[in-house]
PDB file of C-alpha atoms and ligand atoms in Angstrom:
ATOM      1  CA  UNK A   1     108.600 199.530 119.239  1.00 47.00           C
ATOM      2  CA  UNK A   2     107.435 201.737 122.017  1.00 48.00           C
ATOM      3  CA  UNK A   3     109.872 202.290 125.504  1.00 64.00           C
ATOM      4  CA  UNK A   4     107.590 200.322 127.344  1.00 84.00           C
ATOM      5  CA  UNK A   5     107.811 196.975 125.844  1.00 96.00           C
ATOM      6  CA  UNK A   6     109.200 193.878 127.968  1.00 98.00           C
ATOM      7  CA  UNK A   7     112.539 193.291 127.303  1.00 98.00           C
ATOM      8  CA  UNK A   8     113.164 189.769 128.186  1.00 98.00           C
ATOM      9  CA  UNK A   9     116.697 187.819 128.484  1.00 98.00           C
ATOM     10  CA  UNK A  10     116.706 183.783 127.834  1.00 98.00           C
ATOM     11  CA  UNK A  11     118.931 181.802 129.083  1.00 98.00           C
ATOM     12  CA  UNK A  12     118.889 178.510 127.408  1.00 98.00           C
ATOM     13  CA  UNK A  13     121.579 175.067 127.107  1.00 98.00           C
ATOM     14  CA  UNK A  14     120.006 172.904 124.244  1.00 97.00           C
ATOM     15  CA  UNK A  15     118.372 173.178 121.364  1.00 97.00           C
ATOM     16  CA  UNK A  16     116.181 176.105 122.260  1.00 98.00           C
ATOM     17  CA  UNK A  17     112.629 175.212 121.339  1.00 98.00           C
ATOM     18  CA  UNK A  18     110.940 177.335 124.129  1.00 98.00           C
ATOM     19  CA  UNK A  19     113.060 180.256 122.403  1.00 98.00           C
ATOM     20  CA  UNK A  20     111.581 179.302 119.682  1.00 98.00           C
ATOM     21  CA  UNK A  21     108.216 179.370 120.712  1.00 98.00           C
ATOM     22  CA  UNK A  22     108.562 183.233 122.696  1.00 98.00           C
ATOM     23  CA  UNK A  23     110.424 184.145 119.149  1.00 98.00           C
ATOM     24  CA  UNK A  24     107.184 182.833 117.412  1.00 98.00           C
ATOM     25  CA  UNK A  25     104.746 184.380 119.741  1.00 98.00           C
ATOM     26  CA  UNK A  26     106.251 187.878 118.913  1.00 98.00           C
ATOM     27  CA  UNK A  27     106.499 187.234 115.337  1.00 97.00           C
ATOM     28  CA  UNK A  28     102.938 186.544 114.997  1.00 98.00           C
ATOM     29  CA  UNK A  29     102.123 189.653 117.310  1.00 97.00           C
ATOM     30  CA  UNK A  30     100.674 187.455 120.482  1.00 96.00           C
ATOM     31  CA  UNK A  31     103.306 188.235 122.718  1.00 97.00           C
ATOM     32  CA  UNK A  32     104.152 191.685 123.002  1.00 97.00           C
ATOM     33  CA  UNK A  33     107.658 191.879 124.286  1.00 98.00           C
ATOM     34  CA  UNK A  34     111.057 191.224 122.933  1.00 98.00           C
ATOM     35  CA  UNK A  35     114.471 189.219 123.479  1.00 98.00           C
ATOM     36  CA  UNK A  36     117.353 191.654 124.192  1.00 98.00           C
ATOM     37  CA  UNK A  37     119.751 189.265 125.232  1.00 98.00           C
ATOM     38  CA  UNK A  38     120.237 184.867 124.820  1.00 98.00           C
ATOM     39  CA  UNK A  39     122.564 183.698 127.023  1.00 98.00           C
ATOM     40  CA  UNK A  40     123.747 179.806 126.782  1.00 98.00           C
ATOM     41  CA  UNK A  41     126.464 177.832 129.093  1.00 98.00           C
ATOM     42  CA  UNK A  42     126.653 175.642 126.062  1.00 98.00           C
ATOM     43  CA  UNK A  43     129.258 176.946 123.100  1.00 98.00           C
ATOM     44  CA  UNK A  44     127.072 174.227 120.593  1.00 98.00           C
ATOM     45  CA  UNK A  45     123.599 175.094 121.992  1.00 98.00           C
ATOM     46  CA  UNK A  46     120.928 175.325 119.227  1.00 98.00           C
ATOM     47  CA  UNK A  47     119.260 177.980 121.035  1.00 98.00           C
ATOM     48  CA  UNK A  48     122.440 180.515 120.428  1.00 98.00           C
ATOM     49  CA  UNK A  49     121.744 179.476 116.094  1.00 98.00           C
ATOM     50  CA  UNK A  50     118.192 180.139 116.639  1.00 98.00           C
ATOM     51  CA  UNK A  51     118.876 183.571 118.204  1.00 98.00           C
ATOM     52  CA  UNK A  52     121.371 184.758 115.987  1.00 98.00           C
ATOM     53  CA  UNK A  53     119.028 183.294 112.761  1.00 97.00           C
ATOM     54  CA  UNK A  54     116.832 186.263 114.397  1.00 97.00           C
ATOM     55  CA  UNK A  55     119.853 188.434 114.382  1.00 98.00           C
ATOM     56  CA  UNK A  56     119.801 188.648 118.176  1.00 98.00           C
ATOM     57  CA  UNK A  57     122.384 189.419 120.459  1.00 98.00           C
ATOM     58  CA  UNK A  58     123.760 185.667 121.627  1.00 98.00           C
ATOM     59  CA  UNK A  59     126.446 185.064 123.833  1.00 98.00           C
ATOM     60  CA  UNK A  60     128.070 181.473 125.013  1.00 98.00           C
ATOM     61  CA  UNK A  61     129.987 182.203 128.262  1.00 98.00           C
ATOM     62  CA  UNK A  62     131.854 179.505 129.626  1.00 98.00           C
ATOM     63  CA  UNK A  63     131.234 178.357 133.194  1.00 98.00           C
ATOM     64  CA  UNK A  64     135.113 176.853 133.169  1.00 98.00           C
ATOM     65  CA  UNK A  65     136.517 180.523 132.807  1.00 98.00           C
ATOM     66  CA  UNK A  66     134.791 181.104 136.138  1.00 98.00           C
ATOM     67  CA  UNK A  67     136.316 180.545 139.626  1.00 97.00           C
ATOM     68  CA  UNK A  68     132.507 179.430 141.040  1.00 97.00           C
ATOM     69  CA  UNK A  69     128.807 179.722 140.579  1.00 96.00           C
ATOM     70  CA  UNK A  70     129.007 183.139 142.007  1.00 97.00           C
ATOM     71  CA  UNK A  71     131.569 184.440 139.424  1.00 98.00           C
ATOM     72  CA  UNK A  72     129.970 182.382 136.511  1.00 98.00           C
ATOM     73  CA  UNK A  73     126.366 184.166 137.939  1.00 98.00           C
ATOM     74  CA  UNK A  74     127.721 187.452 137.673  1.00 98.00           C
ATOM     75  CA  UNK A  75     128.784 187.750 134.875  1.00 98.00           C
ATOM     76  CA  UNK A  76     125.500 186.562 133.444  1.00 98.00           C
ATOM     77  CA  UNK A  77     123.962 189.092 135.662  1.00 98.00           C
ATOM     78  CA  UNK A  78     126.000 191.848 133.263  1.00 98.00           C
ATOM     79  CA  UNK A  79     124.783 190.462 130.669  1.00 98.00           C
ATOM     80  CA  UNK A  80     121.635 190.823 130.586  1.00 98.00           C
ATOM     81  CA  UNK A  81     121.724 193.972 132.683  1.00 97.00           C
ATOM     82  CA  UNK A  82     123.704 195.545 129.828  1.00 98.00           C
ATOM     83  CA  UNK A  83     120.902 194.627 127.190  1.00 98.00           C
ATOM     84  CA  UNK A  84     118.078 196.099 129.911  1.00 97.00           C
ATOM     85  CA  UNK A  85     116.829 193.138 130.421  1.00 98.00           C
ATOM     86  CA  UNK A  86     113.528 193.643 132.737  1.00 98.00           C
ATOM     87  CA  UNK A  87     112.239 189.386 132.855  1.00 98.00           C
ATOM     88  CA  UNK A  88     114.609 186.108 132.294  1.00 98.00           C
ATOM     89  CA  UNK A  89     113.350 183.240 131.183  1.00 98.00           C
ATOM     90  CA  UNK A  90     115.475 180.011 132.187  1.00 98.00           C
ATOM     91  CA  UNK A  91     114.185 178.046 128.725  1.00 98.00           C
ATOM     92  CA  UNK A  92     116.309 174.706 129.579  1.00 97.00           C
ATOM     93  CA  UNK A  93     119.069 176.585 131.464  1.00 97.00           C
ATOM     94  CA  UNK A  94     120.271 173.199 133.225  1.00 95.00           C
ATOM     95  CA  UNK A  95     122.974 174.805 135.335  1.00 95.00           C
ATOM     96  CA  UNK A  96     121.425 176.121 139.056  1.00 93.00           C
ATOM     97  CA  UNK A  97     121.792 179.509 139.945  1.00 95.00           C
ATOM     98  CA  UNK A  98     122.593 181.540 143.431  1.00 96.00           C
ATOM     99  CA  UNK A  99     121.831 184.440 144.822  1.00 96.00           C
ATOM    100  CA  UNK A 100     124.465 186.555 143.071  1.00 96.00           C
ATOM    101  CA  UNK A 101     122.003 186.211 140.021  1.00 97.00           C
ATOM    102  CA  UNK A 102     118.525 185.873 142.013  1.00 97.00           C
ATOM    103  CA  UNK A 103     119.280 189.102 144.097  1.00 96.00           C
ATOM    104  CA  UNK A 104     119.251 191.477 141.337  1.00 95.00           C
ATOM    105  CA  UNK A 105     116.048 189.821 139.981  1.00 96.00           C
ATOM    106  CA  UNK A 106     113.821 189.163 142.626  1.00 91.00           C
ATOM    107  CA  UNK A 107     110.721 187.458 141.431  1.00 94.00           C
ATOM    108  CA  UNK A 108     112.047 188.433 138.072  1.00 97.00           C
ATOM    109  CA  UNK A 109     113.043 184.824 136.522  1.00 98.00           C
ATOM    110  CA  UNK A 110     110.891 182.458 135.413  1.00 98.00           C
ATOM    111  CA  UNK A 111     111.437 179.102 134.458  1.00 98.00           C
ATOM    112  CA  UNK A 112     109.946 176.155 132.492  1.00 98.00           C
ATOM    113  CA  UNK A 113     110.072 172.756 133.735  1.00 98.00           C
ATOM    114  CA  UNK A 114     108.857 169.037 132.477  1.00 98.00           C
ATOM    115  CA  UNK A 115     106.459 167.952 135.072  1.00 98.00           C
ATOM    116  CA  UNK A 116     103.773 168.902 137.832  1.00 98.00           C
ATOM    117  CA  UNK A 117     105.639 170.061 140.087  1.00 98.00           C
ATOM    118  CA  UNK A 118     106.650 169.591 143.410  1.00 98.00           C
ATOM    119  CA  UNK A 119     106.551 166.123 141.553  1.00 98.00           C
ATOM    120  CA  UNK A 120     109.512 165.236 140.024  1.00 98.00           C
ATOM    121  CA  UNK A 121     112.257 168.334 139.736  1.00 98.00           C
ATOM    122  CA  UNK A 122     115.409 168.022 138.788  1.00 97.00           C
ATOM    123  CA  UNK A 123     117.118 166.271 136.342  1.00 97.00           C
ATOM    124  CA  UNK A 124     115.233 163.477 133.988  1.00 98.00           C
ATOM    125  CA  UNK A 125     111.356 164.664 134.766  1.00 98.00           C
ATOM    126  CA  UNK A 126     109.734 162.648 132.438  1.00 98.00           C
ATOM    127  CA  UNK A 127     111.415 158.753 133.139  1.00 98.00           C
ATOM    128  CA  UNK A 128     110.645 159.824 136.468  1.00 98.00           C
ATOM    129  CA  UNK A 129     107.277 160.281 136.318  1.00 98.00           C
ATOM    130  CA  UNK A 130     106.949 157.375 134.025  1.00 98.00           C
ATOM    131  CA  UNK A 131     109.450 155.304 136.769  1.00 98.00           C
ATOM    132  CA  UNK A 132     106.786 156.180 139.053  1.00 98.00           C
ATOM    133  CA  UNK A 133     103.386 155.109 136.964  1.00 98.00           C
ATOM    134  CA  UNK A 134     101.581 158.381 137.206  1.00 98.00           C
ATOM    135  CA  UNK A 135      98.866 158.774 134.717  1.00 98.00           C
ATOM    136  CA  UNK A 136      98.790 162.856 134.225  1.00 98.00           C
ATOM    137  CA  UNK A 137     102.374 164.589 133.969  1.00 98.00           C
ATOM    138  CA  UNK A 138     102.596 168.221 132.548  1.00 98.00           C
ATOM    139  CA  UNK A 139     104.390 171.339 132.642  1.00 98.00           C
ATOM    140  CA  UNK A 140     104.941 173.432 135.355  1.00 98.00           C
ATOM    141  CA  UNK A 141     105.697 177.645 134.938  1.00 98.00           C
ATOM    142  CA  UNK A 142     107.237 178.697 138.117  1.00 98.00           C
ATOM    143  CA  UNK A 143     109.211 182.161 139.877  1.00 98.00           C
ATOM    144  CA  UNK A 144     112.792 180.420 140.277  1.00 97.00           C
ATOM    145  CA  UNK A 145     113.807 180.832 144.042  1.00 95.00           C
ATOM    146  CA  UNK A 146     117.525 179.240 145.533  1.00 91.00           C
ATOM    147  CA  UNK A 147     115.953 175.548 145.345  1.00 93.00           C
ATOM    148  CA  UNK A 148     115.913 173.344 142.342  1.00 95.00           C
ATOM    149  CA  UNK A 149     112.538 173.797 140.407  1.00 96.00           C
ATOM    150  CA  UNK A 150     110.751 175.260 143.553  1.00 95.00           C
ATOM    151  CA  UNK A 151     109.704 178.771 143.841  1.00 97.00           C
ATOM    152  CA  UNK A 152     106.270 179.854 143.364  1.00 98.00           C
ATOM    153  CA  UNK A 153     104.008 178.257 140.557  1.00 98.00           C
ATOM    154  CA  UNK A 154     102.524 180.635 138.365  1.00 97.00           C
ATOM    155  CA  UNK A 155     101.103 177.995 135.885  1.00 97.00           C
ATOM    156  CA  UNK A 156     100.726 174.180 135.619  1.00 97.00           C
ATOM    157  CA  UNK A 157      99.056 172.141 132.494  1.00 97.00           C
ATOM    158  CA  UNK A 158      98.452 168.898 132.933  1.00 98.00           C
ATOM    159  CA  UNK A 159      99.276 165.993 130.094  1.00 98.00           C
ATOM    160  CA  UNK A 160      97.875 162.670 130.145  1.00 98.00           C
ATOM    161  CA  UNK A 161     100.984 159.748 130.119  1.00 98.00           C
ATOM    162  CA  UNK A 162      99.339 156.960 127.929  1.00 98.00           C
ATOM    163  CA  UNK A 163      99.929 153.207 128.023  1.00 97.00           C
ATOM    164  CA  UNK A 164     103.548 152.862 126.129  1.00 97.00           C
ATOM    165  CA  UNK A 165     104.768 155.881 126.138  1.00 98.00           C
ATOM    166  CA  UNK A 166     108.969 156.580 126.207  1.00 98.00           C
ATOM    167  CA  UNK A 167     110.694 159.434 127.674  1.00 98.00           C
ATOM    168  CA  UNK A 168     110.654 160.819 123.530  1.00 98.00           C
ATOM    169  CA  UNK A 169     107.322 160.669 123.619  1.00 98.00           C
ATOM    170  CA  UNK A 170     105.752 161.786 126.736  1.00 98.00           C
ATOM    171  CA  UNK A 171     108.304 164.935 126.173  1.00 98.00           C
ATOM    172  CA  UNK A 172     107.115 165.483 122.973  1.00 98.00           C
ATOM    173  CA  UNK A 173     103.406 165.486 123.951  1.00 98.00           C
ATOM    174  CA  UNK A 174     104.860 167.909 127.146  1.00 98.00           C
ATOM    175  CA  UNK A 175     106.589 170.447 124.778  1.00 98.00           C
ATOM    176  CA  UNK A 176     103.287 170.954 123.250  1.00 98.00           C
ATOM    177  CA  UNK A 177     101.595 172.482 126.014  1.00 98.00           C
ATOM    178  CA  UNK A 178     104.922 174.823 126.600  1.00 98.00           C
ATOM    179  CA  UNK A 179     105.199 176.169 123.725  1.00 98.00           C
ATOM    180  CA  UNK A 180     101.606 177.006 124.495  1.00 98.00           C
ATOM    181  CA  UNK A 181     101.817 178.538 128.184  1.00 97.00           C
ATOM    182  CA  UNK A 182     105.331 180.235 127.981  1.00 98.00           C
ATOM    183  CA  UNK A 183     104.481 182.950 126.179  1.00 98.00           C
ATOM    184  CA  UNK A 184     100.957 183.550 127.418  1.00 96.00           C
ATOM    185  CA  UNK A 185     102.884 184.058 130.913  1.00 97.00           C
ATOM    186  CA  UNK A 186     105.031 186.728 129.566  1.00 98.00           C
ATOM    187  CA  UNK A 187     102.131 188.218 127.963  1.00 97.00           C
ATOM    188  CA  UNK A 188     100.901 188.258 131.425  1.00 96.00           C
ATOM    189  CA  UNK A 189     103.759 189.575 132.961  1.00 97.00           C
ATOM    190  CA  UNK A 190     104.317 191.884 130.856  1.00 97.00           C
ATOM    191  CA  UNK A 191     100.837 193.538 131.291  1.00 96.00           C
ATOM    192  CA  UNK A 192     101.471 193.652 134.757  1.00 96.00           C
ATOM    193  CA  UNK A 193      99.044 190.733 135.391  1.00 96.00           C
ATOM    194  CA  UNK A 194     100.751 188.609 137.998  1.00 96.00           C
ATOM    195  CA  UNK A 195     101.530 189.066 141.492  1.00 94.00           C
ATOM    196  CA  UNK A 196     103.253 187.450 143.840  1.00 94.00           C
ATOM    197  CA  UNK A 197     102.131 186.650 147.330  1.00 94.00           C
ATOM    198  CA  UNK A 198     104.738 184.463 149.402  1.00 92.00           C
ATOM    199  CA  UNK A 199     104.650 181.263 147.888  1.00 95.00           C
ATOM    200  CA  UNK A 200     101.101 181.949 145.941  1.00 96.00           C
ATOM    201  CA  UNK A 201     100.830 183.730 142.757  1.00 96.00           C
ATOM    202  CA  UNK A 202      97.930 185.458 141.881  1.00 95.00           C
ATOM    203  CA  UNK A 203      96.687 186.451 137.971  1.00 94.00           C
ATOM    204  CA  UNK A 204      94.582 189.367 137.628  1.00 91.00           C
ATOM    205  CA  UNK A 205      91.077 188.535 135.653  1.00 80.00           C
ATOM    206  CA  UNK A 206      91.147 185.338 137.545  1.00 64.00           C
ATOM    207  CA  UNK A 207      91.674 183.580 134.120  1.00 65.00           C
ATOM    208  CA  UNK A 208      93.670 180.723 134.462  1.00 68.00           C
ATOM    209  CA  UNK A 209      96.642 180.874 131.213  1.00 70.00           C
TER     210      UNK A 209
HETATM  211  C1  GRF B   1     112.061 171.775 128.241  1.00 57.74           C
HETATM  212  O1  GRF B   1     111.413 170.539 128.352  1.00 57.74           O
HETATM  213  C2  GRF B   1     111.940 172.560 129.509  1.00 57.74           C
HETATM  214  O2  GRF B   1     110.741 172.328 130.191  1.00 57.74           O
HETATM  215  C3  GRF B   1     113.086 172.040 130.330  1.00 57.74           C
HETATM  216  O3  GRF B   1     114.121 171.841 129.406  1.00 57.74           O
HETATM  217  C4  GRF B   1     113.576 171.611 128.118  1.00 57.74           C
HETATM  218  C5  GRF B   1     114.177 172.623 127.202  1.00 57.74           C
HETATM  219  O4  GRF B   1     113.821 172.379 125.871  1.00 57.74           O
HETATM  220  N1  GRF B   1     113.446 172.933 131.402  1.00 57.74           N
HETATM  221  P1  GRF B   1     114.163 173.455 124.756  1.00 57.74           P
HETATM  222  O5  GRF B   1     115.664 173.698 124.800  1.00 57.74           O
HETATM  223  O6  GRF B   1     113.386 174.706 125.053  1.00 57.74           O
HETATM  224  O7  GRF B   1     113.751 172.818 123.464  1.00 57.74           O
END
């Protein structure tokens, strides 16, 4: 692999299907860029099986031997500094993070998230927007700034919410579309392709991913 290829770090608490899907986009030769380091918060997270299936470096490490956030955050920050980690990708990291990690990697973490945002952030996206009768949901790839599932939006796809749908299934129909746009956004990244302006973020060739 030549020097210049992304090296990306994901951070990830469940069972790792977005890792899956940037693992699957490299295997097949869309995505050119490759996972130096997974990181979980989660000793049992599937995601840490899946990377070490691709014999990938994979490390739990435990928020409870950490004083605070800040502490915890640092340490993750050596982490994937020592594996040269130039993008993160928060792939169902549920645990927020401060400014000892975001300083380091200004405009340098991305993260995936469940709905259109600014609708429904946080915790439970999809029984909120179903809570709230909306009739398109979708996913939402975003910069992550110090606010919960807020910094700037990179890419959004919508996803129609049909009569009778369950959390299971509107999620299901959700995941779809980000195993779809995650990796195209790396690809993007990593050819230099998107640019941040403030709060707006602009994609050279004007194509929409
Ligand atoms: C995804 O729905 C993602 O949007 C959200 O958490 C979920 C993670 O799923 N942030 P997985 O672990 O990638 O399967």
């Amino acid at each position: 692999m030549s020097d210049s290829t992304l090296v990306i770090g994901v951070l990830a608490s469940g069972r790792g299907s977005n890792l899956q899907s940037i693992l699957n986009a490299i295997g097949s030769g869309t995505l050119k860029a490759r996972i130096g380091v997974v990181v979980s918060d989660k000793r049992d997270a599937e995601a840490l099986v899946k990377a070490k299936a691709h014999h990938l470096p994979a490390f739990f490490l435990d928020p409870r031997a950490y004083a605070d956030r800040e502490g915890y955050d640092e340490a993750v920050v050596q982490t994937l500094a020592g594996h040269q980690v130039e993008l993160i990708i928060l792939a169902g990291f549920m645990r927020l993070v401060t400014k000892k990690f975001l300083d380091p990697f200004q405009n340098k973490v991305i993260n995936i998230h469940p709905s259109l945002l600014p609708a429904f952030p946080g915790l439970h996206a999809h029984r909120q927007a179903l809570a709230y009768g909306v009739k398109v949901s979708g996913c939402t790839v975003h910069f992550v700034d110090s606010e919960v599932d807020h910094g700037p939006i990179i890419s959004q796809v919508s996803v129609p919410v049909l009569e009778g749908d369950t959390e299971s299934s509107l999620a299901d129909r959700i995941l779809v579309e980000e195993h779809r746009v995650l990796p195209r956004v790396i690809q993007y990244y990593a050819d230099g392709k998107i640019r941040c302006e403030g709060r707006k973020v602009l994609i050279e060739d004007g194509l929409s991913i």
